[in-house]
Coordinates of C-alpha atoms and ligand atoms in Angstrom, one line a residue:
M1 CA -48.9 37.7 128.1
T2 CA -45.2 38.7 128.2
N3 CA -42.8 37.5 130.9
T4 CA -40.0 39.9 131.5
I5 CA -38.3 38.5 134.6
Q6 CA -34.9 36.9 133.9
L7 CA -32.4 35.5 136.3
L8 CA -29.1 37.4 136.4
P9 CA -26.1 35.5 135.2
D10 CA -23.9 34.4 138.1
N11 CA -21.0 36.7 137.3
I12 CA -23.3 39.7 137.3
A13 CA -25.0 38.7 140.5
N14 CA -21.6 38.1 142.1
Q15 CA -20.4 41.5 140.9
I16 CA -23.4 43.2 142.5
A17 CA -22.9 41.3 145.7
A18 CA -19.2 42.1 145.6
G19 CA -20.0 45.8 145.7
E20 CA -21.1 45.3 149.3
V21 CA -18.1 43.4 150.5
I22 CA -15.3 44.8 148.4
Q23 CA -15.5 48.5 148.2
R24 CA -11.9 49.3 147.8
P25 CA -8.5 47.6 148.1
A26 CA -8.5 47.8 151.9
S27 CA -11.7 45.8 152.1
A28 CA -10.0 42.9 150.2
V29 CA -6.9 43.3 152.5
K30 CA -9.1 42.9 155.6
E31 CA -10.9 39.9 154.2
L32 CA -7.8 38.1 153.1
L33 CA -5.9 38.8 156.4
E34 CA -8.9 37.6 158.4
N35 CA -9.1 34.4 156.4
A36 CA -5.4 33.8 157.1
V37 CA -5.9 34.4 160.8
D38 CA -8.9 32.0 160.7
A39 CA -6.7 29.4 159.1
H40 CA -4.5 29.6 162.2
A41 CA -1.5 31.0 160.4
T42 CA 1.4 32.1 162.5
Q43 CA 3.0 34.1 159.8
I44 CA 1.2 36.4 157.4
Q45 CA 2.7 38.5 154.6
L46 CA 0.8 41.2 152.9
I47 CA 2.2 42.4 149.6
V48 CA 0.7 45.4 147.9
I49 CA 1.4 47.2 144.7
D50 CA 0.0 50.6 143.7
A51 CA -2.0 50.8 146.9
G52 CA -3.7 47.6 146.0
K53 CA -5.0 48.7 142.6
T54 CA -2.4 46.5 140.8
L55 CA -1.8 43.7 143.3
I56 CA -2.9 42.6 146.7
Q57 CA -1.3 39.3 147.8
V58 CA -1.6 37.6 151.2
I59 CA 0.6 34.6 151.9
D60 CA 0.0 32.6 155.0
N61 CA 1.4 29.4 156.6
G62 CA -2.0 28.3 157.8
K63 CA -3.8 25.1 157.4
G64 CA -4.4 25.4 153.6
M65 CA -7.2 23.9 151.6
S66 CA -7.9 20.6 149.9
P67 CA -8.3 20.7 146.1
T68 CA -12.1 20.5 146.5
D69 CA -12.2 23.3 149.1
A70 CA -9.9 25.4 146.9
R71 CA -12.4 25.2 144.1
L72 CA -15.4 25.7 146.4
C73 CA -14.1 28.6 148.4
F74 CA -14.9 31.0 145.5
E75 CA -18.6 30.0 145.5
R76 CA -21.0 32.4 147.2
H77 CA -22.0 31.3 150.7
A78 CA -19.1 28.8 150.7
T79 CA -17.8 28.8 154.2
S80 CA -16.3 26.2 156.5
K81 CA -17.2 28.3 159.5
I82 CA -20.9 27.7 160.1
K83 CA -22.7 24.5 159.6
K84 CA -26.0 25.1 161.3
I85 CA -27.9 28.2 162.2
D86 CA -27.1 27.9 165.8
D87 CA -23.4 28.4 165.0
L88 CA -24.3 31.9 164.1
F89 CA -24.7 32.7 167.8
H90 CA -21.4 31.3 168.8
I91 CA -19.2 32.4 166.0
K92 CA -15.6 33.0 167.0
T93 CA -13.9 33.3 163.7
M94 CA -13.5 36.6 161.8
G95 CA -15.4 35.7 158.7
F96 CA -18.4 33.5 158.4
R97 CA -20.6 34.6 155.6
G98 CA -18.7 32.9 152.8
E99 CA -18.8 36.0 150.6
A100 CA -15.4 37.4 150.6
L101 CA -13.6 35.2 148.1
A102 CA -16.6 35.0 145.8
S103 CA -16.7 38.7 145.8
I104 CA -13.0 39.1 145.2
A105 CA -13.2 36.6 142.3
A106 CA -16.0 38.6 140.8
V107 CA -14.1 41.8 140.6
A108 CA -10.4 40.9 140.1
Q109 CA -8.1 38.4 138.6
V110 CA -7.2 35.9 141.3
V111 CA -4.5 33.3 141.7
L112 CA -4.8 30.9 144.6
K113 CA -2.1 28.5 145.6
T114 CA -2.8 26.4 148.6
K115 CA -1.6 23.2 150.2
Q116 CA -2.6 21.4 153.4
G117 CA 0.4 20.4 155.6
P118 CA 0.6 16.7 155.0
D119 CA -0.2 16.8 151.3
E120 CA 2.6 16.5 148.8
L121 CA 1.1 18.7 146.1
G122 CA -1.0 21.8 146.4
T123 CA -3.6 23.3 144.2
L124 CA -3.4 26.2 141.8
I125 CA -6.5 28.0 140.7
E126 CA -6.9 31.0 138.5
I127 CA -10.2 32.7 138.4
E128 CA -11.5 36.0 137.0
N129 CA -14.9 37.6 136.6
S130 CA -16.1 34.5 138.7
V131 CA -15.0 32.2 135.9
V132 CA -12.3 29.6 136.7
Q133 CA -9.6 29.8 134.1
K134 CA -7.3 27.1 135.4
Q135 CA -7.2 24.5 138.1
E136 CA -4.2 22.2 138.5
P137 CA -2.0 20.5 141.1
C138 CA 1.1 22.5 141.8
A139 CA 4.2 22.4 143.9
T140 CA 3.9 24.9 146.7
V141 CA 4.6 25.4 150.4
S142 CA 2.0 24.6 153.1
G143 CA -0.5 27.3 153.6
T144 CA -2.3 29.6 151.3
S145 CA -1.3 32.4 148.9
I146 CA -3.9 34.5 147.3
S147 CA -3.0 37.2 144.7
M148 CA -5.6 39.5 143.6
K149 CA -4.7 41.5 140.5
N150 CA -6.2 44.5 138.8
L151 CA -9.1 45.1 141.2
F152 CA -12.3 46.2 139.4
F153 CA -10.7 45.6 136.0
N154 CA -14.2 44.5 134.9
V155 CA -16.1 47.3 136.7
P156 CA -14.6 50.5 135.4
A157 CA -17.1 52.7 137.2
R158 CA -15.8 51.4 140.5
R159 CA -12.2 51.5 139.5
N160 CA -12.5 55.2 138.6
F161 CA -14.1 55.8 141.9
L162 CA -11.0 54.8 143.9
K163 CA -9.1 57.5 145.6
S164 CA -5.4 58.4 145.1
N165 CA -2.8 55.9 145.9
A166 CA -1.8 57.8 149.1
T167 CA -5.4 57.6 150.4
E168 CA -6.0 54.0 149.5
L169 CA -2.7 53.0 151.0
K170 CA -3.6 54.8 154.2
V171 CA -6.8 52.8 154.5
I172 CA -5.0 49.6 153.8
I173 CA -2.5 50.4 156.6
D174 CA -5.4 51.1 158.9
E175 CA -6.9 47.7 158.2
F176 CA -3.5 46.0 158.5
V177 CA -2.8 47.6 161.8
R178 CA -6.2 46.6 163.3
V179 CA -5.8 43.0 162.4
A180 CA -2.1 42.9 163.5
M181 CA -3.1 44.5 166.8
A182 CA -5.8 42.0 167.5
F183 CA -3.4 39.1 166.9
P184 CA 0.0 39.9 168.4
A185 CA 1.0 36.3 168.5
V186 CA 1.0 36.2 164.7
Q187 CA 4.0 37.6 162.8
F188 CA 2.8 40.1 160.2
S189 CA 4.6 42.0 157.4
L190 CA 3.5 44.6 154.9
T191 CA 5.4 45.5 151.8
H192 CA 4.3 48.2 149.4
N193 CA 5.9 48.6 146.0
N194 CA 8.7 46.4 147.2
Q195 CA 9.3 48.5 150.3
Q196 CA 8.8 47.0 153.7
I197 CA 6.4 49.2 155.8
F198 CA 5.9 46.8 158.7
F199 CA 7.7 43.8 160.0
L200 CA 6.0 42.7 163.2
E201 CA 7.5 39.9 165.2
S202 CA 5.2 37.6 167.1
G203 CA 4.9 38.8 170.7
N204 CA 2.4 40.0 173.3
L205 CA 0.1 43.0 172.9
K206 CA 2.4 45.4 174.6
Q207 CA 5.3 44.4 172.4
R208 CA 3.0 44.7 169.3
L209 CA 1.9 48.2 170.3
V210 CA 5.5 49.3 170.8
Q211 CA 6.5 47.8 167.5
M212 CA 3.7 49.7 165.8
M213 CA 3.8 53.0 167.7
G214 CA 7.5 53.3 168.6
N215 CA 9.6 52.7 171.6
T216 CA 8.7 56.0 173.3
I217 CA 5.3 54.7 174.2
E218 CA 6.6 51.7 176.1
S219 CA 6.7 53.5 179.4
K220 CA 3.5 55.2 178.7
L221 CA 1.2 52.2 178.6
I222 CA -1.1 51.5 181.5
P223 CA -2.6 48.0 181.5
V224 CA -6.3 47.6 181.8
K225 CA -7.7 44.3 183.0
E226 CA -11.0 43.6 184.6
S227 CA -13.4 40.7 184.3
T228 CA -16.8 39.6 185.3
D229 CA -18.8 36.6 184.2
Y230 CA -20.5 38.8 181.7
V231 CA -17.6 40.6 180.1
T232 CA -13.8 40.9 180.2
I233 CA -11.7 43.9 179.2
T234 CA -8.0 43.9 178.7
G235 CA -5.5 46.1 176.9
F236 CA -3.8 49.4 177.4
V237 CA -4.5 53.0 177.8
G238 CA -1.8 55.6 177.2
K239 CA -0.8 58.0 180.0
P240 CA -2.5 61.3 179.5
D241 CA 0.7 63.0 178.5
I242 CA 0.8 61.1 175.2
S243 CA -2.7 62.1 174.3
K244 CA -2.9 63.8 170.9
K245 CA -4.9 66.6 169.3
S246 CA -5.8 64.3 166.5
R247 CA -7.7 61.0 166.7
G248 CA -6.1 57.9 165.4
D249 CA -4.7 55.8 168.3
Q250 CA -8.0 54.7 169.6
Y251 CA -8.8 51.0 169.2
F252 CA -11.7 49.0 170.4
F253 CA -12.0 45.3 169.7
V254 CA -14.9 43.2 170.6
N255 CA -14.1 39.5 170.5
N256 CA -11.0 40.5 168.7
R257 CA -12.8 42.3 165.9
F258 CA -12.1 46.0 165.5
I259 CA -15.1 48.1 166.1
K260 CA -15.9 51.8 166.1
S261 CA -18.1 52.9 168.9
A262 CA -18.7 56.6 169.8
Y263 CA -20.5 55.3 172.8
L264 CA -17.6 53.3 174.2
H265 CA -15.1 56.0 173.2
H266 CA -17.2 58.4 175.3
A267 CA -16.8 56.0 178.2
V268 CA -13.1 56.1 178.0
M269 CA -13.2 59.9 177.7
M270 CA -15.2 60.1 180.8
A271 CA -12.7 58.0 182.7
F272 CA -10.0 60.4 181.6
S273 CA -12.2 63.4 182.0
N274 CA -10.1 65.6 184.2
L275 CA -6.8 64.4 183.0
L276 CA -6.6 65.6 179.5
Q277 CA -5.8 68.9 177.9
P278 CA -8.8 70.3 176.1
D279 CA -9.4 68.7 172.7
T280 CA -6.9 65.9 173.0
F281 CA -7.6 62.2 172.7
P282 CA -6.0 59.5 174.8
M283 CA -4.3 56.5 173.2
Y284 CA -6.1 53.2 173.9
A285 CA -6.2 49.7 172.6
L286 CA -9.0 47.9 174.5
F287 CA -10.2 44.4 174.0
I288 CA -13.7 43.4 175.2
E289 CA -14.6 39.8 175.3
V290 CA -18.3 39.0 175.7
N291 CA -20.2 35.9 175.0
P292 CA -21.1 36.3 171.3
S293 CA -24.8 35.8 172.2
H294 CA -24.7 39.2 173.8
V295 CA -23.6 40.9 170.6
D296 CA -25.8 41.5 167.7
I297 CA -24.1 39.6 164.9
N298 CA -26.6 40.6 162.3
V299 CA -24.7 43.8 161.9
H300 CA -23.0 43.5 158.5
P301 CA -19.5 42.2 158.9
T302 CA -17.9 44.9 156.8
K303 CA -19.4 47.5 159.1
Q304 CA -17.6 48.2 162.2
E305 CA -20.5 49.0 164.4
I306 CA -21.7 46.8 167.0
K307 CA -24.8 46.4 169.3
F308 CA -24.6 44.9 172.8
D309 CA -27.7 43.7 174.4
D310 CA -26.9 46.0 177.4
E311 CA -25.2 49.1 176.2
K312 CA -25.4 50.9 179.5
I313 CA -23.5 48.2 181.3
M314 CA -20.8 48.2 178.7
H315 CA -20.4 52.0 179.1
H316 CA -20.2 51.7 182.8
F317 CA -17.9 48.8 182.7
V318 CA -15.4 50.4 180.3
Q319 CA -15.4 53.6 182.1
A320 CA -14.9 52.0 185.5
A321 CA -12.2 49.7 184.2
V322 CA -10.2 52.6 182.7
K323 CA -10.6 54.7 185.8
H324 CA -9.5 51.9 187.9
A325 CA -6.4 51.4 185.8
L326 CA -5.5 55.1 185.9
A327 CA -6.0 55.2 189.7
Q328 CA -4.0 52.1 190.2
Y329 CA -1.0 53.4 188.3
S330 CA -1.3 56.7 190.2
V331 CA -1.6 58.6 187.0
M332 CA -3.8 61.2 188.6
P333 CA -1.2 63.0 190.6
S334 CA 1.6 62.7 188.0
L335 CA -0.3 65.1 185.8
D336 CA 0.9 68.5 185.3
F337 CA -2.0 70.8 186.0
S338 CA 0.2 73.7 187.0
L339 CA 2.7 72.1 189.3
D340 CA 6.4 73.0 189.2
A341 CA 8.8 70.7 187.5
P342 CA 10.6 69.8 190.8
I343 CA 7.3 68.7 192.3
Q344 CA 6.7 66.5 189.3
Q345 CA 9.9 64.7 190.1
L346 CA 8.8 63.7 193.5
D347 CA 8.3 60.0 194.1
A348 CA 4.7 60.4 194.9
F349 CA 4.2 61.7 191.4
Q350 CA 6.4 59.3 189.6
K351 CA 6.1 55.9 191.2
P352 CA 3.3 53.4 190.5
F353 CA 1.2 52.4 193.5
T354 CA 3.0 50.2 196.0
Q355 CA 2.0 46.6 196.6
Q356 CA 0.1 47.7 199.6
Q357 CA -1.9 50.2 197.6
Q358 CA -2.6 47.7 195.0
Q359 CA -4.0 45.4 197.6
A360 CA -6.0 48.2 198.9
T361 CA -7.4 48.7 195.4
Q362 CA -8.5 45.2 195.3
Q363 CA -10.5 45.8 198.4
S364 CA -12.4 48.5 196.6
N365 CA -16.0 48.2 195.8
I366 CA -15.4 48.7 192.2
Y367 CA -13.0 45.9 192.0
Q368 CA -15.2 43.6 193.9
G369 CA -18.1 44.7 191.8
F370 CA -16.2 43.4 188.9
T371 CA -15.0 40.2 190.3
R372 CA -18.1 39.1 192.0
S373 CA -19.3 36.5 189.6
G374 CA -22.4 37.2 187.6
Q375 CA -22.8 40.5 189.2
A376 CA -22.0 42.9 186.3
H377 CA -25.3 44.6 186.9
F378 CA -24.2 45.6 190.3
I379 CA -21.0 47.4 189.5
E380 CA -20.5 50.0 192.1
P381 CA -20.1 53.6 191.1
T382 CA -16.5 54.7 190.8
T383 CA -16.9 56.7 193.8
K384 CA -16.3 56.5 197.5
S385 CA -14.4 53.3 197.5
N386 CA -11.7 52.2 199.8
F387 CA -9.2 53.3 197.3
T388 CA -6.8 54.3 199.9
H389 CA -4.7 57.2 198.8
W390 CA -4.1 57.3 202.5
D391 CA -0.7 55.7 202.3
N392 CA 0.5 58.8 200.7
F393 CA -1.4 61.3 202.8
L394 CA -1.7 59.9 206.2
D395 CA 0.9 60.9 208.6
T396 CA 1.8 57.4 209.4
T397 CA 4.0 58.2 212.4
R398 CA 0.9 59.6 214.2
S399 CA -2.0 57.7 212.9
S400 CA -3.5 54.8 214.8
Q401 CA -1.9 51.5 214.1
P402 CA -3.4 49.4 211.4
T403 CA -4.7 46.0 212.3
A404 CA -2.6 43.0 211.4
E405 CA -5.1 41.5 209.0
Q406 CA -5.6 44.7 207.1
P407 CA -2.4 46.6 207.2
W408 CA -3.3 48.8 204.3
Q409 CA -6.7 49.8 205.6
Q410 CA -6.0 53.1 207.3
T411 CA -9.1 54.8 206.3
I412 CA -10.5 57.4 208.6
P413 CA -14.3 57.4 208.8
I414 CA -16.1 60.4 207.6
N415 CA -17.5 62.7 210.3
N416 CA -15.2 61.2 212.8
T417 CA -12.8 64.0 213.5
E418 CA -11.2 62.2 216.4
D419 CA -8.9 60.2 214.1
V420 CA -7.5 63.3 212.6
S421 CA -7.4 65.4 215.7
T422 CA -3.7 65.0 216.0
Q423 CA -3.1 66.4 212.5
S424 CA -2.4 70.1 212.5
V425 CA -4.4 72.3 210.1
V426 CA -4.2 76.0 209.6
Q427 CA -6.2 78.2 207.3
I428 CA -4.4 81.0 205.4
L429 CA -5.9 83.7 203.3
N430 CA -9.3 82.3 204.2
T431 CA -8.8 80.0 201.2
Y432 CA -6.1 77.5 201.7
I433 CA -5.7 74.8 204.4
V434 CA -2.2 73.9 205.3
A435 CA -2.2 70.4 206.6
K436 CA 0.9 69.2 208.4
R437 CA 2.4 65.8 207.5
S438 CA 5.4 64.0 208.8
Y439 CA 7.1 64.4 205.4
G440 CA 6.1 68.0 204.8
F441 CA 2.7 69.6 204.3
L442 CA -0.2 69.8 201.9
L443 CA -1.6 73.0 200.6
I444 CA -5.3 72.5 200.0
N445 CA -7.7 74.8 198.2
Q446 CA -10.8 74.6 200.4
Q447 CA -13.4 75.3 197.7
L448 CA -12.0 72.9 195.1
A449 CA -11.6 70.2 197.7
H450 CA -15.1 70.6 198.9
E451 CA -16.4 70.5 195.3
R452 CA -14.7 67.1 194.9
I453 CA -16.2 65.8 198.2
L454 CA -19.7 66.9 197.3
F455 CA -19.5 65.7 193.7
E456 CA -18.5 62.2 194.8
K457 CA -21.2 62.3 197.5
F458 CA -23.9 63.1 195.0
Q459 CA -22.6 60.3 192.8
T460 CA -22.7 57.9 195.6
L461 CA -26.2 58.9 196.7
A462 CA -27.4 58.5 193.2
Q463 CA -26.5 54.9 193.4
K464 CA -28.5 54.2 196.5
T465 CA -32.2 53.4 196.2
T466 CA -33.3 56.1 198.5
A467 CA -31.2 59.1 199.4
P468 CA -31.7 60.8 202.7
T469 CA -33.6 64.0 202.4
Q470 CA -34.4 66.8 204.8
Q471 CA -37.7 68.6 204.6
V472 CA -37.3 72.3 204.2
L473 CA -39.1 74.5 206.8
F474 CA -40.7 76.7 204.2
P475 CA -41.3 75.0 200.9
V476 CA -40.5 77.3 198.0
V477 CA -42.3 77.6 194.7
V478 CA -40.2 77.8 191.5
E479 CA -41.8 79.2 188.4
L480 CA -40.3 78.1 185.1
S481 CA -40.6 78.9 181.5
A482 CA -42.0 76.1 179.4
T483 CA -38.6 75.0 178.1
D484 CA -37.0 75.1 181.5
A485 CA -39.9 73.0 182.8
V486 CA -39.1 70.4 180.2
L487 CA -35.5 70.4 181.1
L488 CA -36.3 70.1 184.8
Q489 CA -38.6 67.2 184.1
E490 CA -35.6 65.4 182.5
L491 CA -33.4 66.2 185.4
L492 CA -35.9 65.3 188.1
P493 CA -34.7 61.7 188.5
Y494 CA -31.1 62.8 189.1
L495 CA -32.2 65.4 191.6
K496 CA -34.5 63.0 193.4
A497 CA -31.7 60.5 193.5
I498 CA -29.6 62.7 195.7
G499 CA -32.4 63.8 198.0
Y500 CA -34.3 66.7 196.4
T501 CA -38.1 66.5 196.7
L502 CA -39.7 68.5 193.9
T503 CA -43.4 68.3 193.2
A504 CA -45.0 69.6 190.1
Q505 CA -48.0 71.8 190.9
K506 CA -48.5 72.9 187.4
P507 CA -46.4 71.9 184.4
T508 CA -44.4 75.0 184.9
Q509 CA -44.5 75.3 188.6
Y510 CA -42.6 73.2 191.1
L511 CA -42.6 73.1 194.9
V512 CA -39.3 72.3 196.5
E513 CA -40.1 70.4 199.7
G514 CA -36.9 68.6 200.5
V515 CA -33.2 69.0 199.9
P516 CA -30.3 66.5 200.3
A517 CA -29.5 65.9 203.9
D518 CA -26.5 67.9 205.1
L519 CA -26.8 70.6 202.5
P520 CA -27.5 74.0 203.9
E521 CA -31.1 75.0 203.6
G522 CA -32.3 78.2 201.9
N523 CA -31.6 79.4 198.4
E524 CA -33.4 76.4 196.9
K525 CA -35.0 78.5 194.2
H526 CA -31.8 80.0 193.2
T527 CA -30.1 76.7 193.2
I528 CA -32.6 75.2 190.8
E529 CA -32.6 78.2 188.5
L530 CA -28.9 78.3 188.3
L531 CA -28.7 74.6 187.6
L532 CA -31.1 74.9 184.8
E533 CA -29.2 77.8 183.3
Q534 CA -26.0 75.7 183.4
M535 CA -27.6 72.6 182.1
K536 CA -28.9 74.5 179.1
H537 CA -25.5 74.8 177.6
H538 CA -25.0 71.1 177.7
S539 CA -25.6 69.4 174.4
A540 CA -24.2 65.9 175.0
D541 CA -26.9 63.4 174.3
L542 CA -25.8 60.9 176.8
Q543 CA -27.7 60.6 180.0
I544 CA -24.7 59.7 182.1
S545 CA -22.8 62.8 181.2
R546 CA -25.8 65.0 181.8
Q547 CA -26.1 63.5 185.3
E548 CA -22.4 64.1 185.9
K549 CA -22.7 67.7 184.7
L550 CA -25.6 68.3 187.0
Y551 CA -23.7 67.0 190.0
R552 CA -20.7 69.0 189.1
S553 CA -22.7 72.2 188.9
L554 CA -24.4 71.4 192.1
A555 CA -21.1 70.7 193.8
R556 CA -19.7 74.0 192.6
Q557 CA -22.7 75.9 193.9
Q558 CA -22.8 74.2 197.3
A559 CA -19.1 74.1 198.1
K560 CA -17.7 76.2 200.8
K561 CA -16.3 79.2 198.9
N562 CA -12.8 80.5 199.0
G563 CA -12.8 83.4 201.4
T564 CA -14.9 81.7 204.0
I565 CA -13.4 81.4 207.4
L566 CA -13.4 77.7 208.5
S567 CA -13.2 76.4 212.1
T568 CA -10.5 73.9 212.9
T569 CA -13.1 71.1 213.1
E570 CA -14.5 72.0 209.7
M571 CA -11.0 72.0 208.2
K572 CA -10.1 68.6 209.7
E573 CA -13.4 67.2 208.5
L574 CA -12.8 68.5 205.0
V575 CA -9.3 67.1 204.8
A576 CA -10.5 63.7 206.1
Q577 CA -13.3 63.6 203.6
L578 CA -11.2 64.7 200.8
F579 CA -8.8 61.8 201.2
Q580 CA -11.7 59.3 201.3
C581 CA -12.6 60.4 197.8
Y582 CA -11.9 58.2 194.9
L583 CA -10.0 61.0 193.1
P584 CA -8.9 63.4 195.8
H585 CA -6.3 65.1 193.6
V586 CA -8.6 66.9 191.3
S587 CA -11.7 68.9 191.4
P588 CA -14.6 67.8 189.3
S589 CA -13.6 70.3 186.7
G590 CA -10.0 69.3 186.6
S591 CA -8.1 71.7 188.8
P592 CA -5.8 70.3 191.4
T593 CA -7.3 70.3 194.8
Y594 CA -4.0 70.4 196.7
V595 CA -0.3 70.6 196.2
E596 CA 2.1 68.5 198.2
F597 CA 5.3 69.9 199.6
R598 CA 7.7 67.2 200.7
E599 CA 10.8 67.6 202.8
D600 CA 13.2 66.9 200.0
Y601 CA 11.5 69.5 197.8
L602 CA 11.5 72.1 200.5
D603 CA 15.2 71.4 201.2
K604 CA 16.0 71.9 197.5
L605 CA 14.4 75.3 197.7
F606 CA 17.1 76.5 200.0
V607 CA 20.1 75.1 198.2
Q608 CA 22.1 77.6 196.2
Ligands
ADP701 P1 -15.7 33.1 155.2 O1 -14.4 33.6 155.7 O2 -16.8 34.0 155.6 O3 -15.9 31.7 155.6 P2 -14.5 33.5 152.7 O4 -15.1 33.7 151.3 O5 -13.6 34.6 153.2 O6 -15.7 33.2 153.7 O7 -13.7 32.1 152.6 C1 -14.4 30.9 152.3 C2 -13.7 29.7 152.8 O8 -12.5 29.5 152.2 C3 -13.4 29.8 154.3 O9 -14.5 29.5 155.1 C4 -12.3 28.9 154.5 O10 -12.7 27.5 154.6 C5 -11.6 28.9 153.1 N1 -10.4 29.8 153.2 C6 -10.4 31.1 152.8 N2 -9.1 31.7 153.0 C7 -8.4 30.7 153.5 C8 -7.0 30.6 153.9 N3 -6.2 31.6 153.8 N4 -6.6 29.4 154.4 C9 -7.4 28.3 154.5 N5 -8.7 28.4 154.1 C10 -9.2 29.5 153.6
MG702 MG1 -13.4 35.3 155.2

């Protein structure tokens, strides 16, 4: 009998384990910076030589370590951050696995100097290849300094694997920026080859973003702030005009830890959907706080992915919060879709919402959905709220007087044309509605406006448990190819949600028996076929965007077309409904729905 199993010597085991945690200089930077933050440092210095290949040093003024802890911290699974398994579910610190320093000591030459505040002397430890070379008391300032020299000196295969200095430095800067962004109250500096790259004063998040991205972004930051019992989001999004062709300024943090999430990025993109030039990415730095028990902490700490226990809610929440922020700061109309420069200068396009409008926003469903405690699951869709853009659009000299308690609530009920009957409307070219206002007039594109109205109507209906449906007089049969039938099957819930009644007679044959109330009857077959055709070219894997696309297509199909003569009543109704929309300014596909002509602008046209 021969036994062949041997235990690996500690230093080899540590080297293997280290490979997981320390893959490149930037990984060490991240771990050391996070340790400094966990130690409650208020000043953290990062010093790097040769992109970290020669030296990475982090000096902090945090709480320091006792001589015993200084020795222990290099042991694997040595951590002061969890004491019992339950702690794992409430972990608030950045690190907790007790692996980083052990890993660093396994693959580099490390010098640690540390001292706790009240102590007279600190501790010096030199360790390499997991073997302590020296431990002695030393005179040093309070806090901790860890130098890590010659990374991978003992693992040449890994050292050769490192990229150019330019690349490694870029990754180091990325890590530095993420930590510095998450902790704006802490002063950070970064020096590379004796050149200072960053010196970031302690401040608030906005100041930190400006310090990192430059003064020009200061006026471009829109605050995001929403909270429920379940989740809180704070941070900033950049106005659409500073969006860039390249990615890079997109930051998500969950419980102050940087994460990458295509899913949440998508949520932000949806919120911006109509506001961006094609292929551009908005800037954002968003901080999500959730009870750690809602987050899967088993995800490896060096990975930046995350799993929430309810991904859908997160998506919805992030999207709604960003939309809310954009609407509140009146970003929508300040966009240049194709408007002339002078129009851009008008107050309505430049100024943030007034106090009144902000109050109105707080009356909105979405806002209340957020703030109602424990009700995150009932966040209202971002449609058809009381977001009153009315202040801008109502002819206040003529509208009925608002009540004293709700001075901002000047909404005009849908389908009640009485309230707008005093507003003059005229159709020109069978396409545009000119709506008179005390300050000038609006030029509204009837088809685009109607698309917006229908789109939001579908979205609202989809949120209700049962949408009103009208039985069609003559049910029509739709025959489909096998692939179309599969697609329709997937779309059925969304169609049903807005009032379509479709019954499968055979797998490839459907009977259309009901259509959404108020939609014109007839053409059901054509509608379904056209929808399927449009949906085929939709590859996004997310349900929510597929639903949105469906409603957009349907809105486009059903909208009153340009070239159609409208009665005065129809026009008034259309105008009233448009301004009850959540985003009246843009069509679902991003075109402006109307252009505003104010007196001062008109006057300017006639000045030589
Ligand atoms: P973890 O951060 O996961 O606990 P580390 O290996 O990164 O594991 O650090 C081990 C322990 O060493 C920490 O739990 C902490 O007690 C101590 N430590 C590390 N860095 C510092 C520091 N800069 N200041 C004070 N204590 C530190
Ligand atoms: Mg750590």
